[in-house]
Amino acid sequence: MHLDLSALAERLSRPGPKRALALDGGGLRGIISLGYLEAIESLLRQRTGRTALVLSDYFDLVGGTSTGALIATLIALGRSIADIKQTYLEFAHRAFQLDAHGGLGPLGRLLGNRYMAGPLESILRSTLGDMTLDSAQLRTGLVVVAKRADTASVWPVTNIPTARYYDDWTAGSDIVQPGNRHIPLWKLLRASTAAPTYFKSQAIVEAERGAVAEFIDGGISAHNNPALLLLMVASLEGFGLRWPLGANNLLLCSIGTGQVDFTTTGRETAGFTALDWARVLVPQLVHDSMELVEVLLQWMSASTTARRIDGTLEKVTPCLTGAELLHYLRYNLPLTAKGLADIELQYADTEISALREMSSTASLPQYQAIAARVGAQIDASHFPEEFDVHV
């Protein structure tokens, strides 16, 4: 069953303010994102008087990276956050099953991937069936961020009917190339969640284009926080939307999975081996890219949630362009003793350290406790009522 192009196109092109939702990667810490999303859904239900409202009724475009892509897809399918939480917990318990090398710890990860791909693929297939990117069940615009490993290019794959490469196309010949609309949703999410050393890569575009394209987790790019990329999708011509910019025209809500700082001491780094650097550099680079996304979006927007970036930048409130390009919201909790104390939780240092690990089901109770409390950061004033049109 394929997408009713006229219905989606009408929604994406109708006049009035637009609303976009961007969801970070972060493995099982996606449960924290669901805490924020549940509070937003509750707020909108109260404000509109619609007790059955779901987030796809409000957000015109939803997108995510890795675990955020999974949640974004379920939102786009019109599911409530309560329903998504149930599915997500089932996913958490079933997807992360060690392969033969995974039980050997760090040494095993040098020999192969930590987890088997089969259980992950199985739960994605059972959840999404044979739906493709042009499924009629997708109620809103969707962006899934993956990285093509063989060309080192980031793919923000979208169901926008007017996007370049969405439909079948030709490349200077009579040979028709299949468009992205044919990609199975389960396979797209399998690609976006294929974190190197955790899961093997995923082939999406196979021999039909003359080569196998291998994809890995979109978080191994500058877009583990995909908020800036969603702004590009919303406004750049190639993605087919070209929504008007302005603080009264576009609301972009960005949700994190818990802010993790991968710091080391000078004494530690002085004795680092090549393997030690390999262990810390990728997480640090991902952290740097996510912080840069926040800097840029605070710099070009009106933001009621702007945070202090550091001692030099402070909240980066002066506007980069001279006019605010969007209304920007960012919700993310520092997974530190202070950040947790701010929501009245106390964990031992060893427990806080364990929260960094993206795939440990042992930390699920802590993630759920955090998710139950972060919703208090959501305030009705953050979501201007002028964005409630067509809801």
GROMACS .gro file of C-alpha atoms in nm, residues 1-5 77 128-138 166 181-185:
model
   23
    1MET     CA    1   0.000   0.000   0.000
    2HIS     CA    2   0.156   0.327  -0.108
    3LEU     CA    3   0.139   0.682   0.012
    4ASP     CA    4  -0.153   0.905  -0.080
    5LEU     CA    5   0.072   1.166  -0.236
   77LEU     CA    6   0.294   0.628   1.187
  128LEU     CA    7   0.703  -0.250   1.047
  129GLY     CA    8   0.610  -0.544   0.827
  130ASP     CA    9   0.648  -0.480   0.455
  131MET     CA   10   0.593  -0.103   0.474
  132THR     CA   11   0.814   0.105   0.247
  133LEU     CA   12   0.904   0.473   0.264
  134ASP     CA   13   0.595   0.555   0.056
  135SER     CA   14   0.358   0.374   0.295
  136ALA     CA   15   0.009   0.521   0.330
  137GLN     CA   16   0.039   0.467   0.704
  138LEU     CA   17   0.296   0.746   0.743
  166TYR     CA   18   1.239   1.013  -0.375
  181ARG     CA   19   1.034   0.551  -0.198
  182HIS     CA   20   1.086   0.176  -0.249
  183ILE     CA   21   1.314   0.129   0.054
  184PRO     CA   22   1.155  -0.095   0.321
  185LEU     CA   23   1.117   0.099   0.645
   0.00000   0.00000   0.00000
